[in-house]
Coordinates of C-alpha atoms in Angstrom, one line a residue:
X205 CA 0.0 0.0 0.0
X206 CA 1.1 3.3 -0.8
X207 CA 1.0 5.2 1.9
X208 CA 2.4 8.7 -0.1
X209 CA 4.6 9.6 -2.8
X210 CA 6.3 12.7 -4.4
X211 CA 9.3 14.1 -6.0
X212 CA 11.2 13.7 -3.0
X213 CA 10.4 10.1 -1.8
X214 CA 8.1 7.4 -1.5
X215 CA 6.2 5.4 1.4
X216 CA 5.2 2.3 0.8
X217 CA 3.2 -0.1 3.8
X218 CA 3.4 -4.4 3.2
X219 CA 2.5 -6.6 6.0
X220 CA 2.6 -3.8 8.4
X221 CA 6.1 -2.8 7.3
X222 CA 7.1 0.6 6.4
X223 CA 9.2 1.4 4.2
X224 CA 10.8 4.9 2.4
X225 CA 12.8 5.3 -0.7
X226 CA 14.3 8.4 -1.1
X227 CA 13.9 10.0 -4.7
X228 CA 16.0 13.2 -4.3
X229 CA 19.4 14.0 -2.7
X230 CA 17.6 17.7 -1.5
X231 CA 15.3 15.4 0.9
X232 CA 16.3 15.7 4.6
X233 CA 16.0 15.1 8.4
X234 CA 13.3 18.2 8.9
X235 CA 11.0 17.2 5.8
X236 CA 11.4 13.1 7.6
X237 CA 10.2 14.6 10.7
X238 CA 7.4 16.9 8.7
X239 CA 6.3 13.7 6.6
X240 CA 5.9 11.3 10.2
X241 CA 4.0 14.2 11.8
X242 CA 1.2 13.3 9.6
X243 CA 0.6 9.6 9.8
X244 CA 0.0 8.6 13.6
X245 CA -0.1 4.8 12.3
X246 CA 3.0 5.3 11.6
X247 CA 5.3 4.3 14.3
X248 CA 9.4 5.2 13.6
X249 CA 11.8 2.4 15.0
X250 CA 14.7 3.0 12.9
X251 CA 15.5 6.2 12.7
X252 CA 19.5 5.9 12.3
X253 CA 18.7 3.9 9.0
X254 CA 17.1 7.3 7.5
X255 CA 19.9 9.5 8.7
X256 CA 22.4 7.4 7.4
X257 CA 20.7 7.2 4.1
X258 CA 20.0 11.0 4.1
X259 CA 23.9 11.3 4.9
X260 CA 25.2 8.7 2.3
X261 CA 22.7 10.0 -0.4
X262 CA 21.2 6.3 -0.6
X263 CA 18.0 6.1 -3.1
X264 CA 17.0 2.1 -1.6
X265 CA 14.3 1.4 0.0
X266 CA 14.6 1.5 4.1
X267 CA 12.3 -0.2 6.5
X268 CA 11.6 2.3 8.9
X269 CA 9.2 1.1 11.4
X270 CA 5.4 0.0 10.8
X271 CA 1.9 0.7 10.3
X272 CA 0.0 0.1 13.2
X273 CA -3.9 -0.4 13.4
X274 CA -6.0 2.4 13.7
X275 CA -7.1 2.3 17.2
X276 CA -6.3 -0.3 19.9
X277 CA -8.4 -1.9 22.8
X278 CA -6.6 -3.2 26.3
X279 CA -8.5 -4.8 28.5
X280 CA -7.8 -5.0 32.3
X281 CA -6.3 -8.1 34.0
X282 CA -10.0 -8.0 36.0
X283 CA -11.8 -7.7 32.9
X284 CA -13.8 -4.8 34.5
X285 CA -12.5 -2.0 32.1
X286 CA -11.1 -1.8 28.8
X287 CA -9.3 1.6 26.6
X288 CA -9.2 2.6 22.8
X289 CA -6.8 4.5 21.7
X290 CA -6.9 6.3 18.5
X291 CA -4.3 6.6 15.9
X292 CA -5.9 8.1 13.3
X293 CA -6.1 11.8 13.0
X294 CA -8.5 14.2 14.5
X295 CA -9.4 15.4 10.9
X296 CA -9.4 11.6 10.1
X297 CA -11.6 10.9 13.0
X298 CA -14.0 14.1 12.3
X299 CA -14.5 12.8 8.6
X300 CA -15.1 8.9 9.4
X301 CA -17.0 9.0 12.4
X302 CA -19.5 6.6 11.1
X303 CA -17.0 4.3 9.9
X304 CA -14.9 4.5 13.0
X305 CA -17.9 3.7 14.9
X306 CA -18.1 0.5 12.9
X307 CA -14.3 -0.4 13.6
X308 CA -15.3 -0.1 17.4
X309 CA -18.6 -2.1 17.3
X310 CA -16.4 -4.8 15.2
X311 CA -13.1 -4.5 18.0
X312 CA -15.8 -4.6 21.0
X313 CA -17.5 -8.0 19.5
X314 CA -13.9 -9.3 18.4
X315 CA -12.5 -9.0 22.1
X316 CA -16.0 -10.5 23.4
X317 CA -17.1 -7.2 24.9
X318 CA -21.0 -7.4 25.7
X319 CA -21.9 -4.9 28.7
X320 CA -20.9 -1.5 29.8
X321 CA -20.2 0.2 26.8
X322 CA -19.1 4.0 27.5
X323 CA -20.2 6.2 24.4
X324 CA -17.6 8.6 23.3
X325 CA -17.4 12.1 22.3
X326 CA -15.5 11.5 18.3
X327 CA -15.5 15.5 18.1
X328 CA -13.3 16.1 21.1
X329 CA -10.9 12.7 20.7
X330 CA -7.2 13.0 20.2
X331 CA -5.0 11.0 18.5
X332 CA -2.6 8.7 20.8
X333 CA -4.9 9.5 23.9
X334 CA -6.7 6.3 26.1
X335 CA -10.8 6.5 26.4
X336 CA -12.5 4.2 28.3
X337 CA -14.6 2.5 26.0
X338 CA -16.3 -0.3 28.3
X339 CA -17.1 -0.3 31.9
X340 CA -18.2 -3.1 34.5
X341 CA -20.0 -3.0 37.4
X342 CA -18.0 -3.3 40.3
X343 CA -19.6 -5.8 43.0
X344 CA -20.4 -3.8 46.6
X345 CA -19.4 -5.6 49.4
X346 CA -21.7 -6.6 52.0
X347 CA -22.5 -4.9 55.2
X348 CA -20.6 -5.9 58.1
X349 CA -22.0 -7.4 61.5
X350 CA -23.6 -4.7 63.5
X351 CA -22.6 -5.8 67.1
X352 CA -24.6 -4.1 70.3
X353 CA -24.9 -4.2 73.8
X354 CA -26.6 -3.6 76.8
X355 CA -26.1 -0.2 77.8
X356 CA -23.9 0.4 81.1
X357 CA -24.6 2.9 83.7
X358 CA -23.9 6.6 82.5
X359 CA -21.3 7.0 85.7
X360 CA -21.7 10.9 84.9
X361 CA -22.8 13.3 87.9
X362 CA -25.6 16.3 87.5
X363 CA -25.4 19.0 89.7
X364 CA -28.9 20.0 90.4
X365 CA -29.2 23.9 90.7
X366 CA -31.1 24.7 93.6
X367 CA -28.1 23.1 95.6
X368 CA -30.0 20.8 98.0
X369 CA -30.8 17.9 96.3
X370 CA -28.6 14.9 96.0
X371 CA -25.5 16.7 94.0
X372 CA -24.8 12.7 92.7
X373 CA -28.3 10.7 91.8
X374 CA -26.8 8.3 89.4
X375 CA -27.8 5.5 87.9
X376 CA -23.9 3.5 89.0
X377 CA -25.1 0.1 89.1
X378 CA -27.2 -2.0 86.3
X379 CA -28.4 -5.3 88.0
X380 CA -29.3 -7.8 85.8
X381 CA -30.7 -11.4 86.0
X382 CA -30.1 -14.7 84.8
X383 CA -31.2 -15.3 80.6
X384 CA -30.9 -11.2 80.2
X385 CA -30.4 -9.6 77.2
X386 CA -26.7 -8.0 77.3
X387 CA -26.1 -7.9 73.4
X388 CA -26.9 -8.9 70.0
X389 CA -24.9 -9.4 66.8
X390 CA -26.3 -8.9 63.0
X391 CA -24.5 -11.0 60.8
X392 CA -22.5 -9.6 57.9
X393 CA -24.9 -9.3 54.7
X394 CA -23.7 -10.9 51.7
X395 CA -22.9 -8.6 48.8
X396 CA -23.9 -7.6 45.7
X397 CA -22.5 -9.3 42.7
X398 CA -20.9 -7.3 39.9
X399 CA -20.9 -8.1 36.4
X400 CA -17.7 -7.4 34.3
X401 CA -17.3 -6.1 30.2
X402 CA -17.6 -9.7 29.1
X403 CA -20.8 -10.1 30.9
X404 CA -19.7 -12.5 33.3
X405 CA -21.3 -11.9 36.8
X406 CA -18.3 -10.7 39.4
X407 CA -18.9 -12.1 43.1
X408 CA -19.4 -9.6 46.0
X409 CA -17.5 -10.2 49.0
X410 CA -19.8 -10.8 52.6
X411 CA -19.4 -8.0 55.3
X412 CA -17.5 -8.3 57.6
X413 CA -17.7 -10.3 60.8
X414 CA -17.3 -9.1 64.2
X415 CA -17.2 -11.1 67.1
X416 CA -19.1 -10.1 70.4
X417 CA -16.7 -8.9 73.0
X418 CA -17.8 -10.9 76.4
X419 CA -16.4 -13.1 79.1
X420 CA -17.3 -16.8 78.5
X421 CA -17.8 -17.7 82.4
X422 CA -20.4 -14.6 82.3
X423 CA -22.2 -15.0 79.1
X424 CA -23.4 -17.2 76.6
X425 CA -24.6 -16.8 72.7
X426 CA -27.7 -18.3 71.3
X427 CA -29.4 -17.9 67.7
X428 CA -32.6 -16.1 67.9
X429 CA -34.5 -14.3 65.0
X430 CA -31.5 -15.0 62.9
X431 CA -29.2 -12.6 65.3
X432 CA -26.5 -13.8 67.3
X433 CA -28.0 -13.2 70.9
X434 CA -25.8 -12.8 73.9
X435 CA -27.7 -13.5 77.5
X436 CA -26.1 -13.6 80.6
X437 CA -25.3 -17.1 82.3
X438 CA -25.6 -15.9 86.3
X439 CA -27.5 -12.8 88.1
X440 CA -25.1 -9.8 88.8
X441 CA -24.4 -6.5 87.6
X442 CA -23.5 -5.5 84.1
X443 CA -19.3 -4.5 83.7
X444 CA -16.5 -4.5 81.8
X445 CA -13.0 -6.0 82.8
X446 CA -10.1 -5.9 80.5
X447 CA -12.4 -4.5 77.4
X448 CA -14.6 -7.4 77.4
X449 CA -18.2 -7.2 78.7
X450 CA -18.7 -9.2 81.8
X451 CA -21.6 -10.0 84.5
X452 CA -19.9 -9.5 87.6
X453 CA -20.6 -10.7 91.0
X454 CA -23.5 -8.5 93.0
X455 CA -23.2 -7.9 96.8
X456 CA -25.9 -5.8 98.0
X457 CA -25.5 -4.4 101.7
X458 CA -29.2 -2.9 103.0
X459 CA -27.8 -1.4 105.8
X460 CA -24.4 0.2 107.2
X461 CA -21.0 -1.7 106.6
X462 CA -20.2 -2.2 110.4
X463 CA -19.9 -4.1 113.3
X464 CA -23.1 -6.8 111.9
X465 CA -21.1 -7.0 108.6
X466 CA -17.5 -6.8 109.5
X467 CA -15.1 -5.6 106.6
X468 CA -15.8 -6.7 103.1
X469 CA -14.4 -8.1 100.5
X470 CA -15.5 -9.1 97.7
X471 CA -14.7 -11.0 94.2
X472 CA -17.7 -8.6 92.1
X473 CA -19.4 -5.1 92.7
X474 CA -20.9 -3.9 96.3
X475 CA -23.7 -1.8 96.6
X476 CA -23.9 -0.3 100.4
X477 CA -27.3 0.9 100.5
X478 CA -26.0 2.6 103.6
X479 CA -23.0 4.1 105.2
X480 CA -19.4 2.3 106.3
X481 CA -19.2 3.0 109.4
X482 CA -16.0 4.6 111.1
X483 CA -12.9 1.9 111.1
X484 CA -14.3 -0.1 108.8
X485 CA -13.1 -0.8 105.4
X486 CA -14.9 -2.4 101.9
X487 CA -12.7 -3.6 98.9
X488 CA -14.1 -4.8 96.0
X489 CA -12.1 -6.3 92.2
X490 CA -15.7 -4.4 90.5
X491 CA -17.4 -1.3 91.2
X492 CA -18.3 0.4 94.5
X493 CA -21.1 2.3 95.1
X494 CA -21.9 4.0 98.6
X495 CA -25.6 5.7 98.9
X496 CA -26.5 6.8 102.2
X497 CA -27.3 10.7 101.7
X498 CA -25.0 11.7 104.9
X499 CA -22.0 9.5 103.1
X500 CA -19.0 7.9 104.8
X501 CA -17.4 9.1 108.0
X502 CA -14.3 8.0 109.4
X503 CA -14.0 5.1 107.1
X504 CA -10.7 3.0 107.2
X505 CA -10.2 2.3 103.2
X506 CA -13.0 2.2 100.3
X507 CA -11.1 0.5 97.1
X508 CA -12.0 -0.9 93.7
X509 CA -9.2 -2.6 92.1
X510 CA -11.1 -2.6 89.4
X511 CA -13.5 -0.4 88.5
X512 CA -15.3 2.7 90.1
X513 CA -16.0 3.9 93.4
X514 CA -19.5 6.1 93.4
X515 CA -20.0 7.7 96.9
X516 CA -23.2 9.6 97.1
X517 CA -23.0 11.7 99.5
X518 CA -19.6 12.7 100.1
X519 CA -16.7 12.2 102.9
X520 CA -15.9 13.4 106.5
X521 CA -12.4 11.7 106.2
X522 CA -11.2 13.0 109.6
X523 CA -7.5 12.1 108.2
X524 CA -8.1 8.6 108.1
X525 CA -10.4 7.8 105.0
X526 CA -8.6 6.8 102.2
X527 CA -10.6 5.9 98.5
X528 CA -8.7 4.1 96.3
X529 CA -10.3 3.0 92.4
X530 CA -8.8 1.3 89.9
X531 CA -10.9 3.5 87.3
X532 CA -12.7 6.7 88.4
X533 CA -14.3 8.1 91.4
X534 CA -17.2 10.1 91.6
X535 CA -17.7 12.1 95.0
X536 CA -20.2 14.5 96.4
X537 CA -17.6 15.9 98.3
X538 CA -14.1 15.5 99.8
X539 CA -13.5 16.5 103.7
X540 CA -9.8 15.6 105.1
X541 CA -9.4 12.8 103.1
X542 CA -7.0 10.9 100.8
X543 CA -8.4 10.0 97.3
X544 CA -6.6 8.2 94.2
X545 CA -7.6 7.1 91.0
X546 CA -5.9 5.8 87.8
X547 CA -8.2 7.4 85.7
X548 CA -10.6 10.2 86.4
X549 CA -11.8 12.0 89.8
X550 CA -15.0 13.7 89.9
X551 CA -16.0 15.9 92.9
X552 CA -19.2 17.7 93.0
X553 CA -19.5 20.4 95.5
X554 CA -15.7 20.9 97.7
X555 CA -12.6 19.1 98.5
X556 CA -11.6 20.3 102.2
X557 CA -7.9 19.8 103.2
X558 CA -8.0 16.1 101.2
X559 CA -5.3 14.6 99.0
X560 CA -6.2 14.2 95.7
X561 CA -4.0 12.2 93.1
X562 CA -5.8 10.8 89.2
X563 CA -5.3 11.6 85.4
X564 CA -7.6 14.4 85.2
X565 CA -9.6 16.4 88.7
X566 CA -12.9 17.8 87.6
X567 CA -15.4 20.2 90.3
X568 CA -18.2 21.7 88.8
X569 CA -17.5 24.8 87.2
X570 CA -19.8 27.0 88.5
X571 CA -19.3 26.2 92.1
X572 CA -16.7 23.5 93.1
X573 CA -14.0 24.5 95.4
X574 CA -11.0 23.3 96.3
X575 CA -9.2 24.7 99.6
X576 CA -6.3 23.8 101.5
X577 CA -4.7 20.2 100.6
X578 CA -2.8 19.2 97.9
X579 CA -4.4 18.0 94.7
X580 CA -2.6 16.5 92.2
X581 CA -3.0 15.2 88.8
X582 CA -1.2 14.5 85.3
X583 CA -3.4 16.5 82.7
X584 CA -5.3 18.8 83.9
X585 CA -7.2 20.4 87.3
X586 CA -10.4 22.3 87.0
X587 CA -12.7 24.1 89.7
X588 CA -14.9 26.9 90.3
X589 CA -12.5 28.4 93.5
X590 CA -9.7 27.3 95.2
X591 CA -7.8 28.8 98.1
X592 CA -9.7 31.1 100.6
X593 CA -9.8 34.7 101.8
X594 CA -7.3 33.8 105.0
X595 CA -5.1 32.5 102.1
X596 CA -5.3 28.7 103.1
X597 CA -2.3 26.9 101.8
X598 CA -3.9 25.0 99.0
X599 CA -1.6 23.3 96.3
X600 CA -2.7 22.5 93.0
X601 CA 0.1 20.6 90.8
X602 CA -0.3 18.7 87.1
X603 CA 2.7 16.9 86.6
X604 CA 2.6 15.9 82.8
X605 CA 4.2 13.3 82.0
X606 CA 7.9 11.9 81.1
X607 CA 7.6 10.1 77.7
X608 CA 11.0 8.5 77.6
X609 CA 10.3 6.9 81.4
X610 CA 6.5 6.2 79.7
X611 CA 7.9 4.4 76.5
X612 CA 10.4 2.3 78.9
X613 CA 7.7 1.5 81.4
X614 CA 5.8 0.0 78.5
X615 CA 8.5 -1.9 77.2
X616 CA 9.2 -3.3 80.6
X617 CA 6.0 -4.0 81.1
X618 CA 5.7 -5.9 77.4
X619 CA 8.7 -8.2 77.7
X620 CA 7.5 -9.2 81.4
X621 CA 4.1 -10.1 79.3
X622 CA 6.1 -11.9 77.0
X623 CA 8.1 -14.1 79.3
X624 CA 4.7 -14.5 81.6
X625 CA 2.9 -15.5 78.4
X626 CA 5.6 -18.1 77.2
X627 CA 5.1 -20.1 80.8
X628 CA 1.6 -20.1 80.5
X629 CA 1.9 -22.1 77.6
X630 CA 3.9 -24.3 79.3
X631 CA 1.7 -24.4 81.8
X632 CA -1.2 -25.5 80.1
X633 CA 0.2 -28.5 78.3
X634 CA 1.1 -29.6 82.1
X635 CA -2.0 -29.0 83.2
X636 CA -3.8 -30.5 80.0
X637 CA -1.5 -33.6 80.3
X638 CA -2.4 -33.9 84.1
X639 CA -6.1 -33.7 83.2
X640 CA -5.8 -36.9 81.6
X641 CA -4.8 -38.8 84.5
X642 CA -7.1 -37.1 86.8
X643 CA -9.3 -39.9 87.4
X644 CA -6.3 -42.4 88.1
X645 CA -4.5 -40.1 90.4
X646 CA -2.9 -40.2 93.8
X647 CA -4.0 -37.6 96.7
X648 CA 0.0 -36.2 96.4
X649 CA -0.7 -35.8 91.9
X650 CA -4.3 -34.3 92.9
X651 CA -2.8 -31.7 95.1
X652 CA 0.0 -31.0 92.2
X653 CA -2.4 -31.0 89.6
X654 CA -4.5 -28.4 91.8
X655 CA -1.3 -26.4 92.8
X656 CA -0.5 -26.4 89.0
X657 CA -3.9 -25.0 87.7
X658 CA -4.0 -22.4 91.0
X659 CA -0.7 -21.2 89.0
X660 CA -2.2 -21.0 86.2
X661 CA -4.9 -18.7 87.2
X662 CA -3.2 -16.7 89.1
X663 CA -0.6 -15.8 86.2
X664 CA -3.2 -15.5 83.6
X665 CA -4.6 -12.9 86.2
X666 CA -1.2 -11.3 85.7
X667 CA -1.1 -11.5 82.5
X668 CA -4.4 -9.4 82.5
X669 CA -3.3 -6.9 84.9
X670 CA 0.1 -6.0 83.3
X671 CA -2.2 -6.0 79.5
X672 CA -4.1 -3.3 81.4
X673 CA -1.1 -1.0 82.3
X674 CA 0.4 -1.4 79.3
X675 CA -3.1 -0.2 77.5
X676 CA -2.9 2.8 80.2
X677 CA 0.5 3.9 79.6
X678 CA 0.2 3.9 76.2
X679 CA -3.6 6.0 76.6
X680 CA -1.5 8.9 78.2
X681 CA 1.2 8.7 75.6
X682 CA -1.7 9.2 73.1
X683 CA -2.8 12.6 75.2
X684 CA -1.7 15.6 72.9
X685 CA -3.4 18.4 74.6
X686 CA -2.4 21.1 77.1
X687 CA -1.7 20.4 80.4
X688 CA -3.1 22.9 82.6
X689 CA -4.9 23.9 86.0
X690 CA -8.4 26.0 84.9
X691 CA -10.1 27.7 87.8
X692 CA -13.2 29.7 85.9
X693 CA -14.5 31.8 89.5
X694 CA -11.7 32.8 91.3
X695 CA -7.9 31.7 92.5
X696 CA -7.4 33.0 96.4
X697 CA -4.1 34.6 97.1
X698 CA -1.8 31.1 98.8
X699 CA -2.7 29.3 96.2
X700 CA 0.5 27.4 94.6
X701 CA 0.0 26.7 91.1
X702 CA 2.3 24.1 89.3
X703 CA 2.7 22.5 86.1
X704 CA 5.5 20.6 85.6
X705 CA 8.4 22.0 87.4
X706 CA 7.4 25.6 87.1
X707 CA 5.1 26.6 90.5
X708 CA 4.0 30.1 91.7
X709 CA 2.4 31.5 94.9
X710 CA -0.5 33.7 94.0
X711 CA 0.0 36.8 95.7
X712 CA -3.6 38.1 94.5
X713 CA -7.2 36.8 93.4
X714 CA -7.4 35.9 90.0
X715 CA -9.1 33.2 87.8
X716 CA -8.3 31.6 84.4
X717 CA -6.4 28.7 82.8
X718 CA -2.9 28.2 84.2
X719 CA -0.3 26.5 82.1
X720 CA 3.3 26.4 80.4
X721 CA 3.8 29.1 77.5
X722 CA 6.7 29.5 76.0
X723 CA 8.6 27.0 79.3
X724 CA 6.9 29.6 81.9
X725 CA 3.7 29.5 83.4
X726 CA 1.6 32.2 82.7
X727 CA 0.7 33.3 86.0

């Protein structure tokens, strides 16, 4: 085929060969590259042939490169898209377009292209440029298992406004029975299939499952209504230990803790429906909750090594009480006593010459007060008042944190995990090959075979309680804001203010939010 011809050379096309005899010794590199601009199809792979011919004044015929087809498809791997590109001219397109349309219908049904067809715009196409031409439709994925739970007590305190009801009316304790309801799991819907440019049908994936978060000696699942149901095994109280829902042992007190009940402690939550009466102590591994209206007097030690400690109507410590919580504790109020917290303290209306020590020390903003004492936290302070007008030594500190000593606790903390982790493995192949025998066992192998799986327990317990203090650490490594002491009312003159290793004696009344700018504090 001849693809053109003058005075000055000729191109000639066989079997998708190209090939140029030149006619003239006049014909150079610039008219070459003038001649190729005009024939997309044309693709040049031996250039250095032409120049050398040009140079040497050659009149044979050169292969130069080849004729390619007018447009080309390519498909993708997933068959879900395929491109045309054009090699023909614009002004070739513009005057063809019915016959180009044909050369795509007959490229489509070559290539086994049935669905999705994209049409195209043939005025605005340019030459070498991809278009997609065909389009499947992708498959959606499923939606994913919807997972809820019964919902916990709202351990939040309301301050009522007219100041003389109950300052803390919570809800702290959900009781629960045997068979109830604590949560409920949708399964993962399957997907909708897809269909690709051949018109095969693509497969969707299924949602996502999830699995229900719960302690197995607690709770139980059960198919109901096609859900995934989740009922509690025992009566109890509704908690949470180590992030997984749990049904905790109840103890409810009707009266005083005190010389009919003796100390407590107990392996679950106690509700005291009265008072602890003074010298007496209660400890409990899940929450505590106290609700006699005149609150606790003189109590020896209130602790949760666990969870929360809820005391309704506040503390006349005399110097002795001390409240200890694994979690949080929400307070009424605080009178000469020592209070500590991993997490959060909420106080209500004052905290009186008390020791305070958690993450973060709320008082209600409006009227809260803090005087005399020391209170002390890592992130942040915040009360209506503190101090007095006689200028009551009252020490408010937030101590930040160190984040090199954080990041080596943790890593202390991880490799004892590790180790404890690796002998409880151990561990349970002893006691699962001791199980074996236990029918056929002497007194002296039962009592080893006990001692072995009291080991056990007791280092998976460990194992747990190290988890958690990793998960704690690394929550306060996580905290990016400010650390700072906020009084909104008014700071007393005697007041010493510190954050970090910067502290300051007020020598005046003032309010606002006290923290480190610029490395001083901004008293």
């Amino acid at each position: 085929m001849i693809i053109e011809e003058n005075d000055d050379m000729s191109l000639l096309e066989d079997s998708g060969r190209v090939y140029i005899t030149i006619k003239k010794d006049g014909f150079n590199l610039k008219k070459f590259d003038e001649m190729t601009r005009k024939y997309p199809r044309l693709k040049v792979s031996n250039f250095m042939a032409v120049k050398k011919a040009v140079e040497s004044k050659s009149h044979e015929a050169i292969e130069i490169g080849t004729w390619i087809e007018s447009m080309e498809l390519d498909i993708s791997a997933d068959k879900m898209q395929a491109l045309i590109t054009f090699y023909e001219s614009q002004a070739y397109i513009h005057e063809n377009i019915i016959d180009v349309q044909s050369a795509i219908q007959k490229l489509l049904v070559e290539h086994h292209i049935t669905y999705g067809q994209q049409p195209l715009d043939f005025l605005t196409i340019k030459t070498g440029k991809s278009y997609i031409i065909a389009q499947g439709l992708p498959p959606q994925k499923g939606e994913d298992a919807k997972i809820s739970y019964l919902s916990q007590a709202e351990k939040k305190p309301v301050i009522n406004e007219d100041g003389k009801a109950d300052y803390f009316d919570m809800n702290f304790i959900v009781e629960i029975e045997e068979g109830s309801w604590l949560g409920e799991k949708i399964p993962p819907k399957n997907g909708t299939p897809g269909k690709n440019i051949m018109g095969e049908q693509v497969p969707a994936s299924p949602g996502n499952d999830l699995p229900l978060k719960y302690d197995t000696k607690c709770a139980y699942e059960v198919e109901e209504g096609g859900k995934t149901v989740l009922r509690s095994k025992t009566k109890g109280v509704i908690g949470e230990v180590n992030g997984l829902l749990s049904v905790q042992k109840h103890l409810i007190v009707d009266g005083d803790v005190g010389l009919e009940t003796g100390n407590l402690k107990f392996d679950g939550s106690i509700q005291v429906k009265g008072t602890i009466m003074p010298g007496y102590s209660v400890i409990a591994s899940g929450d505590v909750s106290v609700e006699a209206k005149e609150g606790v007097n003189s109590a020896e030690l209130i602790k949760s090594t666990e969870g929360d400690v809820f005391i309704k109507g506040g503390i006349f410590g005399r110097g002795v009480t001390k409240v200890e919580a694994h979690k949080n504790i929400y307070i009424k109020h605080a009178n000469e006593c020592s209070l500590e917290a991993k997490e959060n303290i909420q106080i209500g209306y004052y905290a009186l010459g008390s020791t305070i020590f958690a993450n973060e020390i709320f008082l209600d903003e409006r009227k809260g007060k803090i005087i005399g004492g020391k209170v002390i936290a890592i992130n942040s302070i915040t009360a209506a008042y503190c101090g007095n007008s006689l200028e009551r030594k009252t020490e408010l500190i937030v101590q930040g944190i160190d984040r090199k000593i954080l990041t080596e606790n943790a890593k202390i903390h991880a490799e004892k995990m590790m180790k404890l982790q690796n002998e409880l493995t151990k561990l349970n192949v002893q006691v699962s090959q001791l199980k074996q025998l236990e029918n056929t066992m002497s007194i002296q192998q039962i009592a080893v075979y006990e001692q072995t799986k009291q080991k056990y327990n007791n280092m998976q317990q460990e194992v747990k309680e190290i988890d958690a203090e990793i998960q704690r650490i690394l929550k306060m490594l996580r905290h990016t804001g400010d650390y700072y002491i906020n009084i909104t009312k008014e700071a007393n003159a005697g007041t010493i203010i510190q954050i970090g290793n910067k502290s300051s004696m007020l020598a005046s009344r003032t309010n606002g939010k006290f923290k480190l700018e610029n490395g001083e504090l901004n008293v």
